[in-house]
Short mmCIF file of C-alpha atoms in Angstrom, two decimals:
data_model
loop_
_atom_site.label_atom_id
_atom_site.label_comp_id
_atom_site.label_asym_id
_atom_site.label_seq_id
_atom_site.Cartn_x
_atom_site.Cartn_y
_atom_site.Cartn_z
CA UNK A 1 0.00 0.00 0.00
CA UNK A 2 1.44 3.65 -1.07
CA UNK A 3 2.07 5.73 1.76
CA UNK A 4 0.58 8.93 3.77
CA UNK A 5 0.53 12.19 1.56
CA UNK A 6 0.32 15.23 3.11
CA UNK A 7 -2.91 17.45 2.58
CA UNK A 8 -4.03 19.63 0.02
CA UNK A 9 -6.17 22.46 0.02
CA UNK A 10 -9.02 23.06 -2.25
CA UNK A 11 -8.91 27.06 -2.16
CA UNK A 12 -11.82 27.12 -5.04
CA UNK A 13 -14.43 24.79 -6.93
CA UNK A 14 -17.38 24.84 -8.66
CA UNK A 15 -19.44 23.10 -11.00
CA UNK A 16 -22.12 23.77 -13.77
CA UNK A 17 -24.47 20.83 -14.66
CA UNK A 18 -28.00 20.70 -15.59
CA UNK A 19 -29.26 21.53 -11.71
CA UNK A 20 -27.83 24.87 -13.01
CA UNK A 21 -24.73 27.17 -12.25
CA UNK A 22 -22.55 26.91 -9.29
CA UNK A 23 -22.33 26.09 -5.68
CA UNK A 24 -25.58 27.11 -4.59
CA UNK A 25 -27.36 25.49 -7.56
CA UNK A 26 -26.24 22.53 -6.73
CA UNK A 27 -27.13 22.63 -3.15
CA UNK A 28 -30.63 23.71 -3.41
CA UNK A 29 -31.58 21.21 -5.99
CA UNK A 30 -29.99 18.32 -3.56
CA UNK A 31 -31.96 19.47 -0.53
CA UNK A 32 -35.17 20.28 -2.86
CA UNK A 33 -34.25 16.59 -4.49
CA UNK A 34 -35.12 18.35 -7.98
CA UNK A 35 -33.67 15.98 -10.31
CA UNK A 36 -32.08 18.35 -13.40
CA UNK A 37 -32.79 15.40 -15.65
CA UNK A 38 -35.61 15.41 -18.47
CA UNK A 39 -36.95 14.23 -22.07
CA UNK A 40 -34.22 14.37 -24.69
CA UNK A 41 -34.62 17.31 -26.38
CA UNK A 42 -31.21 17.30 -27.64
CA UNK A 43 -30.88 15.22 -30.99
CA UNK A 44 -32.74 15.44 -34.22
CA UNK A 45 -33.31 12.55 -35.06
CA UNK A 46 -35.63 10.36 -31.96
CA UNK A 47 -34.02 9.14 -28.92
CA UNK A 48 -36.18 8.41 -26.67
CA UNK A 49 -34.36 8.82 -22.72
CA UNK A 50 -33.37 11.00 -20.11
CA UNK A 51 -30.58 13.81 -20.57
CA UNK A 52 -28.77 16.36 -18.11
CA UNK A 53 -28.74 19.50 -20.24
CA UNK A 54 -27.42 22.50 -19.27
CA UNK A 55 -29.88 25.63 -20.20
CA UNK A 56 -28.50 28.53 -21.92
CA UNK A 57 -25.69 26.90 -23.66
CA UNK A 58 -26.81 27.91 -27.29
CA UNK A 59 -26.93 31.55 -26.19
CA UNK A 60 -22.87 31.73 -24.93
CA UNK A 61 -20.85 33.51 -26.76
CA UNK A 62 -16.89 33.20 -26.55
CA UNK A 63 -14.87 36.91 -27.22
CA UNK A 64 -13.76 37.26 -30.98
CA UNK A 65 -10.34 36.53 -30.49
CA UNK A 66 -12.17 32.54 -29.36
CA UNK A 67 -14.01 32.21 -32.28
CA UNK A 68 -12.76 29.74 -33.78
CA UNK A 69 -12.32 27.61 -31.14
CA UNK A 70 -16.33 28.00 -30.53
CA UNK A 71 -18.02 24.20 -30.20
CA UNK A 72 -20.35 23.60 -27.00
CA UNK A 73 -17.87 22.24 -24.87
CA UNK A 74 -15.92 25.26 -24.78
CA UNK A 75 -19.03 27.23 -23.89
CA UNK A 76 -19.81 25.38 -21.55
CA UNK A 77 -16.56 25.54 -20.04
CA UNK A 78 -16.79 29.16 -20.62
CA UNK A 79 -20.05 29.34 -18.51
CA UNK A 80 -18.58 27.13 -15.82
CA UNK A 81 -15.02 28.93 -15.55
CA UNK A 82 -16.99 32.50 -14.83
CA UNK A 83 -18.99 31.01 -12.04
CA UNK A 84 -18.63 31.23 -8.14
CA UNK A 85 -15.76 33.36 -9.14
CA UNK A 86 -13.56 30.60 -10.18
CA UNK A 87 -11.88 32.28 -13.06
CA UNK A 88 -10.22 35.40 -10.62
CA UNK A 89 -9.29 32.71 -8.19
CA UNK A 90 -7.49 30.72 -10.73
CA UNK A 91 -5.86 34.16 -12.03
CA UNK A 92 -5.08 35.22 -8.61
CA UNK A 93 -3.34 31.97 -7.94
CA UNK A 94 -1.23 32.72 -11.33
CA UNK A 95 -0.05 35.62 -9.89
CA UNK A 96 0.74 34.71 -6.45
CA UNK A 97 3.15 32.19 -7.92
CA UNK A 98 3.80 32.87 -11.26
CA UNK A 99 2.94 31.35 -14.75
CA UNK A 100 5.36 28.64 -14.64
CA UNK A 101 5.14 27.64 -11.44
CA UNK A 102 0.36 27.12 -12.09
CA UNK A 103 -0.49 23.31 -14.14
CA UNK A 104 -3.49 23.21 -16.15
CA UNK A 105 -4.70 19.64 -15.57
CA UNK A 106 -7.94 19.15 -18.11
CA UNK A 107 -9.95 15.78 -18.52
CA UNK A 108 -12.57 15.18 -20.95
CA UNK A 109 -14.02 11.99 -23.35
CA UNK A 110 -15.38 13.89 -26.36
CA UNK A 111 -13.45 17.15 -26.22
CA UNK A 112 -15.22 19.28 -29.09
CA UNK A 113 -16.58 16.15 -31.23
CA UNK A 114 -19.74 17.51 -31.61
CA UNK A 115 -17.59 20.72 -33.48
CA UNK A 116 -16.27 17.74 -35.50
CA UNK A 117 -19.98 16.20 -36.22
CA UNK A 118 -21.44 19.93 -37.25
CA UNK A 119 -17.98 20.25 -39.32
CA UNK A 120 -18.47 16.68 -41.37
CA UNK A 121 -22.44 17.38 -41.72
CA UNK A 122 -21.75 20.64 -43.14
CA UNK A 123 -18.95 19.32 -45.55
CA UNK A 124 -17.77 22.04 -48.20
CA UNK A 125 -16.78 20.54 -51.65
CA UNK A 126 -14.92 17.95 -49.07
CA UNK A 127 -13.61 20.48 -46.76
CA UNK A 128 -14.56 21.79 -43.14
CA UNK A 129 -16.70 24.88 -43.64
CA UNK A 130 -14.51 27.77 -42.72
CA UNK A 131 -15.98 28.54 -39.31
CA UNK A 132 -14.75 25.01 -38.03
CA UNK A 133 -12.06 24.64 -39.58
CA UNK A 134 -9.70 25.68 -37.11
CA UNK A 135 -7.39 22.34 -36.33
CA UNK A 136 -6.94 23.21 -32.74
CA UNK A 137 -10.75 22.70 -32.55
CA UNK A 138 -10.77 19.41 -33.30
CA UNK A 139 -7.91 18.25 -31.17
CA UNK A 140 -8.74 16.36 -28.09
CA UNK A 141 -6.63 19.00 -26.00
CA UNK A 142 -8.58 21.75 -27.18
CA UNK A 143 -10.28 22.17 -23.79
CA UNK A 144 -6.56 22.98 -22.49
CA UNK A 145 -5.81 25.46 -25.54
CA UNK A 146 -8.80 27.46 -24.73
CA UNK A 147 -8.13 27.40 -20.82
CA UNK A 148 -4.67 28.50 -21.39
CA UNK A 149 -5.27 31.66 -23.23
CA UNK A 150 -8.49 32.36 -20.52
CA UNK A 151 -6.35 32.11 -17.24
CA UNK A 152 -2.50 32.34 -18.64
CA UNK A 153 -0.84 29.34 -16.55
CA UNK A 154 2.01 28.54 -18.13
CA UNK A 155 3.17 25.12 -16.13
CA UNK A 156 2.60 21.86 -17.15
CA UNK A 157 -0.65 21.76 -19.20
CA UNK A 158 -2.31 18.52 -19.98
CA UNK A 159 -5.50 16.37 -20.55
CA UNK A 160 -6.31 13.31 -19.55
CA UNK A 161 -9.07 11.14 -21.34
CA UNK A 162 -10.03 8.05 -19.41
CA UNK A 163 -13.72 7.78 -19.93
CA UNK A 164 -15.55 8.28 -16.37
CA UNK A 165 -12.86 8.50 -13.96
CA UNK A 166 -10.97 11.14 -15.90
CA UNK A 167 -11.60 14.07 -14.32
CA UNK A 168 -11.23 12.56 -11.00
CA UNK A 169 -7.62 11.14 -11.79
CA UNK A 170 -6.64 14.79 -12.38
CA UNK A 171 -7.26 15.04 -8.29
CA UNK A 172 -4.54 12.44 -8.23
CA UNK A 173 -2.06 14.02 -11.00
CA UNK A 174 -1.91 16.97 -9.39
CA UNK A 175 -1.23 15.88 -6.16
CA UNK A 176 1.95 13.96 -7.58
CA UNK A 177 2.76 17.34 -8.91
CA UNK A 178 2.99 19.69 -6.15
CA UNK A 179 4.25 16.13 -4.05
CA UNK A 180 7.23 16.44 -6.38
CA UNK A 181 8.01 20.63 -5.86
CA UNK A 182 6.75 20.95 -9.68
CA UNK A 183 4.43 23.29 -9.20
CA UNK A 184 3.29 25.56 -6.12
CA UNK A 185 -0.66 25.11 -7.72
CA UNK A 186 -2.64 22.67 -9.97
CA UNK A 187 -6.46 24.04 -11.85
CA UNK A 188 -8.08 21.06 -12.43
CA UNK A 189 -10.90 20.71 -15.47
CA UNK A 190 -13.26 18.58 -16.08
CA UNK A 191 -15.50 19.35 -18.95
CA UNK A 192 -17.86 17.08 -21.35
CA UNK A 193 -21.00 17.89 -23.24
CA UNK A 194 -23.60 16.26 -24.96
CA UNK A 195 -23.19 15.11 -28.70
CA UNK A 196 -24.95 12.64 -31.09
CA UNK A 197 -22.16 10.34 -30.96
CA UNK A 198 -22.02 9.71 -27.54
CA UNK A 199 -26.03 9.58 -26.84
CA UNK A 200 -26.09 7.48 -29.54
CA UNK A 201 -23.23 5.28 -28.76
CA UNK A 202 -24.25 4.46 -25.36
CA UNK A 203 -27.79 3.85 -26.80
CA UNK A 204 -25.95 1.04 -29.28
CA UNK A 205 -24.56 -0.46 -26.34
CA UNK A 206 -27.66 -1.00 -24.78
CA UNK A 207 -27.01 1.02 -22.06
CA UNK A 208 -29.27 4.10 -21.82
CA UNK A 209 -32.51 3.77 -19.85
CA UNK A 210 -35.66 5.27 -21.83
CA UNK A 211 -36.22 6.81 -17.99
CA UNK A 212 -34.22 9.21 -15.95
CA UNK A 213 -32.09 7.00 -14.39
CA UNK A 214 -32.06 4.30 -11.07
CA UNK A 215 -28.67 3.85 -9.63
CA UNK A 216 -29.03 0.60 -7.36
CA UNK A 217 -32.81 -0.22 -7.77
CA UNK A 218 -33.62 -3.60 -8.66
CA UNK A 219 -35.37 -2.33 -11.70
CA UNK A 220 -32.72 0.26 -13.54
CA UNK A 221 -32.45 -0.44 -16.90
CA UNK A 222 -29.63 2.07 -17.47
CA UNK A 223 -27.73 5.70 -17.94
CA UNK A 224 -28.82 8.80 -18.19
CA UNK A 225 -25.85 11.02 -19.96
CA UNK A 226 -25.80 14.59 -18.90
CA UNK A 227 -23.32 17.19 -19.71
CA UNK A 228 -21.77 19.23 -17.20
CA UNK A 229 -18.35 21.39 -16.41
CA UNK A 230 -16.30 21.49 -12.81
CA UNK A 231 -13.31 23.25 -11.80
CA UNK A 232 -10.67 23.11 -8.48
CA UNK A 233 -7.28 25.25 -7.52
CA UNK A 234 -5.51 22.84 -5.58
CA UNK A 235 -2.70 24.14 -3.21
CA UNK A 236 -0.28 22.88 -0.20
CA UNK A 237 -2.65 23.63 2.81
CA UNK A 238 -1.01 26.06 4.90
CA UNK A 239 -2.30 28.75 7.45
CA UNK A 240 -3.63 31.14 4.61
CA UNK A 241 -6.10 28.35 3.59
CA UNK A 242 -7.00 26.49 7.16
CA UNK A 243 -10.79 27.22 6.17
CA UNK A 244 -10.58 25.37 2.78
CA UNK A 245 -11.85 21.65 2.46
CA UNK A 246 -9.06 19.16 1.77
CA UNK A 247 -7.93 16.47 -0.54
CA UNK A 248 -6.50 13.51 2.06
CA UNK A 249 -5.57 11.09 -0.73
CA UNK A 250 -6.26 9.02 -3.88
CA UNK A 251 -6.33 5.57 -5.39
CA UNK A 252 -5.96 4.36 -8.86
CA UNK A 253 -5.87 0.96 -10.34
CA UNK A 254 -7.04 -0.44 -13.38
CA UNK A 255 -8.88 -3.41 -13.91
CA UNK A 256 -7.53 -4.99 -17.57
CA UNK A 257 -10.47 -7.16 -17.38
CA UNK A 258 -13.11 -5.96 -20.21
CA UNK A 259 -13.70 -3.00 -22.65
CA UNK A 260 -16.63 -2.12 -20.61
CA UNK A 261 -17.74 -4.22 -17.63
CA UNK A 262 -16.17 -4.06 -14.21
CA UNK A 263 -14.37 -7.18 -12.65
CA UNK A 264 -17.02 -9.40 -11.18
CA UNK A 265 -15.37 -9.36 -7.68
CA UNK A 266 -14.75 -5.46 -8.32
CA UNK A 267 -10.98 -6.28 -7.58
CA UNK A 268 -9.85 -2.90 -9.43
CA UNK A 269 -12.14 -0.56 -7.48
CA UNK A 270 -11.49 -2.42 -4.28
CA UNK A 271 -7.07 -1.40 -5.24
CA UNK A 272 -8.50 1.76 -5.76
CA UNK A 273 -10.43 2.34 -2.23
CA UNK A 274 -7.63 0.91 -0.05
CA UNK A 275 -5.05 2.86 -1.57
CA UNK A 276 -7.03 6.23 -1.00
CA UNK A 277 -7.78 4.67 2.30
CA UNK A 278 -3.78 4.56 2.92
CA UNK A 279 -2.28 7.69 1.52
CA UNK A 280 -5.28 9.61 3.40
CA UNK A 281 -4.44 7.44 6.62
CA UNK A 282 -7.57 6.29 7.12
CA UNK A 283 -9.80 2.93 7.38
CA UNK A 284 -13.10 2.41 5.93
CA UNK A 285 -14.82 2.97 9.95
CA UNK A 286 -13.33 6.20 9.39
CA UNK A 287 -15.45 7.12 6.27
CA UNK A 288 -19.09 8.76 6.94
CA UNK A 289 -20.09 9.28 3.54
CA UNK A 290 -19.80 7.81 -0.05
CA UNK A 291 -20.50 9.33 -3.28
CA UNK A 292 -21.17 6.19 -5.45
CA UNK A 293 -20.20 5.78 -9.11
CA UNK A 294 -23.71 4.22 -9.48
CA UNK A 295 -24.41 4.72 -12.94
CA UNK A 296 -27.47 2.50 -13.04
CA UNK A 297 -26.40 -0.10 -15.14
CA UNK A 298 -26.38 -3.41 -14.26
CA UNK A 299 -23.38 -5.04 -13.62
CA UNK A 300 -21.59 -2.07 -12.33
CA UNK A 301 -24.34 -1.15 -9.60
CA UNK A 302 -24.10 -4.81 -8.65
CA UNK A 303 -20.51 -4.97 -8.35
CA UNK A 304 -19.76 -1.52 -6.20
CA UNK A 305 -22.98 -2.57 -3.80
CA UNK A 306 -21.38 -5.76 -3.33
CA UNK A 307 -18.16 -4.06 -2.62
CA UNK A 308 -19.52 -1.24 -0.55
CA UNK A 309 -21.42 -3.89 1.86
CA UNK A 310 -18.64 -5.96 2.51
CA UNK A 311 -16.01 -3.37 2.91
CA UNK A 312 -18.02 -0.21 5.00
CA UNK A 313 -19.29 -0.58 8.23
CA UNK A 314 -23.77 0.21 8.92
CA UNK A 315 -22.65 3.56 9.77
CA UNK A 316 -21.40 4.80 6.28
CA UNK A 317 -23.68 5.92 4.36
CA UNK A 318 -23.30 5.88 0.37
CA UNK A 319 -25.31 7.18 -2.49
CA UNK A 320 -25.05 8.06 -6.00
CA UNK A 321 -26.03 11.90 -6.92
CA UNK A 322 -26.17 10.67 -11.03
CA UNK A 323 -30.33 10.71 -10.82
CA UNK A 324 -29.78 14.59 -10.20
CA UNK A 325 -26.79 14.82 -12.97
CA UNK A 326 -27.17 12.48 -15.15
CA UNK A 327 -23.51 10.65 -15.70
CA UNK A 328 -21.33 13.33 -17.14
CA UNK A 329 -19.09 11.56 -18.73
CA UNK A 330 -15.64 12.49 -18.21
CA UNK A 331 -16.98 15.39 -16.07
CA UNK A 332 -18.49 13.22 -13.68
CA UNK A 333 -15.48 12.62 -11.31
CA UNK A 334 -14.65 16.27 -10.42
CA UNK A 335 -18.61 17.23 -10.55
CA UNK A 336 -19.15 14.57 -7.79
CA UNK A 337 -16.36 15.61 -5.77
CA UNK A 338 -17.90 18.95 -5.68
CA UNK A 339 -21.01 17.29 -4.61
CA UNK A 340 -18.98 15.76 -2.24
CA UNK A 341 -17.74 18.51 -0.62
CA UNK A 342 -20.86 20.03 -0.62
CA UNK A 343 -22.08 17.28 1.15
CA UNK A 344 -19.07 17.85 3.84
CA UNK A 345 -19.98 21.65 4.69
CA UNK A 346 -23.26 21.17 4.92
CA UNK A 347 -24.05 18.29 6.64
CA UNK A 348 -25.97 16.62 4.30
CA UNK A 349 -26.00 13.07 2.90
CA UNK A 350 -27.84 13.52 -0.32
CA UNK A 351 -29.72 10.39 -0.63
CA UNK A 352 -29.91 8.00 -4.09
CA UNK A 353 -32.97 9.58 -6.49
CA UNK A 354 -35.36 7.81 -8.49
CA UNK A 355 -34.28 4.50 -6.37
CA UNK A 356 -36.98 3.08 -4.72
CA UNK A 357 -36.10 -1.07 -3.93
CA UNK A 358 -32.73 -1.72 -3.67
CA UNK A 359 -31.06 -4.21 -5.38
CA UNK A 360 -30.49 -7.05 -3.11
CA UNK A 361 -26.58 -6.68 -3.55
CA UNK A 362 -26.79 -3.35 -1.49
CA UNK A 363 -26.10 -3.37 2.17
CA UNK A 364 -27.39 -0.74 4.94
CA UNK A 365 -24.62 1.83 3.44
CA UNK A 366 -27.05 2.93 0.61
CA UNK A 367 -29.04 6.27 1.79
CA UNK A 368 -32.19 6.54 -0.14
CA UNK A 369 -33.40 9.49 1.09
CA UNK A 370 -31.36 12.96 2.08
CA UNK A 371 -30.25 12.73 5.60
CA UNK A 372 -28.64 15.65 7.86
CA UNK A 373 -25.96 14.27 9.14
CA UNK A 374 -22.35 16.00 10.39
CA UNK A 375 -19.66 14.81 7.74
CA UNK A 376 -16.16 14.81 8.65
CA UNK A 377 -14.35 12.45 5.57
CA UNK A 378 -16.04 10.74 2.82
CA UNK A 379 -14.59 9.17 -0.42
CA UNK A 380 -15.91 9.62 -4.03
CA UNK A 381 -15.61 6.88 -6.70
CA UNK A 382 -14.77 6.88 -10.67
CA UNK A 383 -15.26 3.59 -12.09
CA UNK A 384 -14.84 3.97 -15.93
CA UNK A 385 -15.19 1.80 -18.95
CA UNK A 386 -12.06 -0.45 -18.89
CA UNK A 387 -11.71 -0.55 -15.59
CA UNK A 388 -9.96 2.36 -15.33
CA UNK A 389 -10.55 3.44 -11.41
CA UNK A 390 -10.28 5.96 -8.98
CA UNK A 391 -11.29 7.16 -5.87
CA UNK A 392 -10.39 10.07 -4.19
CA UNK A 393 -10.66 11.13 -0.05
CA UNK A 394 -11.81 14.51 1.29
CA UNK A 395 -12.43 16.00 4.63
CA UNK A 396 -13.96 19.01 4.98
CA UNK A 397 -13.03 22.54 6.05
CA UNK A 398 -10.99 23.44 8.58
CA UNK A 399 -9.71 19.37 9.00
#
């Protein structure tokens, strides 16, 4: 087992998703338990399920000199970056240490592919019509090229693209980069939107539910995709920050097992909660809450119940906040962890909408309904396609 990492403060976060924009969004549609899900009204041609959409998207507009780097996703990262005042703390944190000394850590799956779609449907004797053609558009760092030239960090810059736990494992990255003296401050990205490919890709695989989604209930019958954008400053905690929540660790692990179901014994996700468990110095009687990955699909519901019951004591309790969100796709790991904290300020276990009988995997852990509850540490899971896992530890302010 890795060893015990040191702290981290979160000095900023938001997140924009289809409960609306920011902090306070977000909290009032978890205590309300307003779901943000609804019919798709999204594609052209008939789909019939539940999507997260995020209102107001169509109506952003970047600043000329962004133009041609204008697709959704970057609006929506554009709406997302200017709330709860996240883009002046990630410029303030720029200057307090300098350009070089700030990473730019951005995760997505699609990137600007629905740029790419419009740009191929809209085909010009053969060639991109001229107001997509920009290359840099259709790059799967073009999240990062946009970001750079809005906040001017000038460190390490990089995306990661791991399907669901991508934006999470950027928690993890950046750790390992202020660990090492790298960098004195990591902004973390996590930004996907809704496209035909992936709505209808996840529909091929049999996997989205013609319903807003069930995480855990004996009945789901799949996803729900929403689209969503989050943001975080990590920073070594210190007295200037004592208020701010805290990162306490990370696991990763991958489980090489399938292209896109989960071990059956979950032996990936369980590497990936013990060694969160061990660089936050912790044990799992010492976790009150749970965000779940609970996507509502089968076998992976089935498998992180399982795992939850036999690892957690009674007195955790666990829930998946993806019947509010919809799963966001490579957003979804750094949009629950700001649920997550959320959950840790507030005292508030938000409890597992739309579910109504558990499956019989699911031990006491799983909270249906909201609870008030004090919240000192609770973990957040990312269990992607592939395997690819991680989970990540936070306590909240003043810990």
């Amino acid at each position: 087992m890795p060893s015990r990492i040191a702290p981290l403060a979160i000095t900023a976060f938001t997140a924009t998703t289809a409960l609306g924009q920011g902090r306070q969004a977000q909290l009032h549609a978890l205590r309300a338990r307003r779901s943000g899900l609804r019919a798709n009204d999204f594609t052209r041609a008939p789909l019939p399920c539940a999507i997260g959409r995020v209102d107001g998207l169509d109506a952003v507009e970047l600043p000329p000199a962004l133009r041609t780097m204008d697709s959704r996703n970057h609006r929506l990262a554009w709406l997302g970056l200017h709330t709860d005042g996240f883009l002046d703390a990630a410029r303030a944190a720029v200057e307090r240490h300098g350009a070089e000394r700030v990473a730019l850590l951005c995760a997505t799956s699609t990137a600007s592919i629905g740029a790419t779609e419009d740009a191929y449907a809209r085909l010009v004797e053969g060639r991109f019509p001229a107001s997509l053609a920009a290359p840099q558009l259709h790059s799967l760092h073009s999240l990062g090229l946009l970001l750079t030239q809005l906040i001017g960090a000038r460190g390490p810059t990089l995306t990661l693209s791991t399907a669901c736990s991508s934006s999470a494992k950027i928690f993890a990255q950046g750790e390992r980069l202020l660990r090492l003296g790298l960098v004195d401050a990591v902004i973390l990205a996590g930004v996907d939107s809704l496209c035909g490919s992936v709505l209808f890709g996840f529909n091929a695989l049999e996997l989205v539910s013609p319903q807003p989604c069930r995480p855990f209930d004996v009945a789901r019958d799949g996803i729900s995709i929403g689209e969503a954008a989050g943001f975080a400053l990590l920073e070594r905690a210190d007295r200037g920050n004592a208020a701010a929540p805290r990162l306490l660790g990370h696991g990763e692990s991958s489980d090489a097992h399938h292209m896109s179901t989960p071990h059956p014994q979950g032996l990936g996700a369980r590497l990936a909660i013990e060694a969160a468990l061990a660089r936050a110095g912790l044990t799992p009687v010492d976790i009150d809450y749970i965000n779940l990955h609970g996507t509502a699909s089968a076998k992976n519901d089935e498998v992180e119940a399982t795992l939850v019951a036999g690892l957690f004591p009674a007195t955790t309790r666990a829930s998946s906040t993806k019947g509010w969100t919809g799963h966001t796709l490579g957003a979804a790991g750094i949009v629950e962890a700001v649920l997550t904290l959320l959950a840790l300020q507030h005292a508030l276990v938000p409890g597992t909408l739309n579910t109504h009988t558990p499956d019989p995997a699911c031990g006491p852990q799983l909270a249906l309904d909201n609870q008030d509850r004090a919240l000192r540490v609770a973990l957040s899971h990312s269990f992607g396609f592939g395997g690819n896992n991680c989970v990540l530890a936070f306590a909240g302010g003043g810990a």
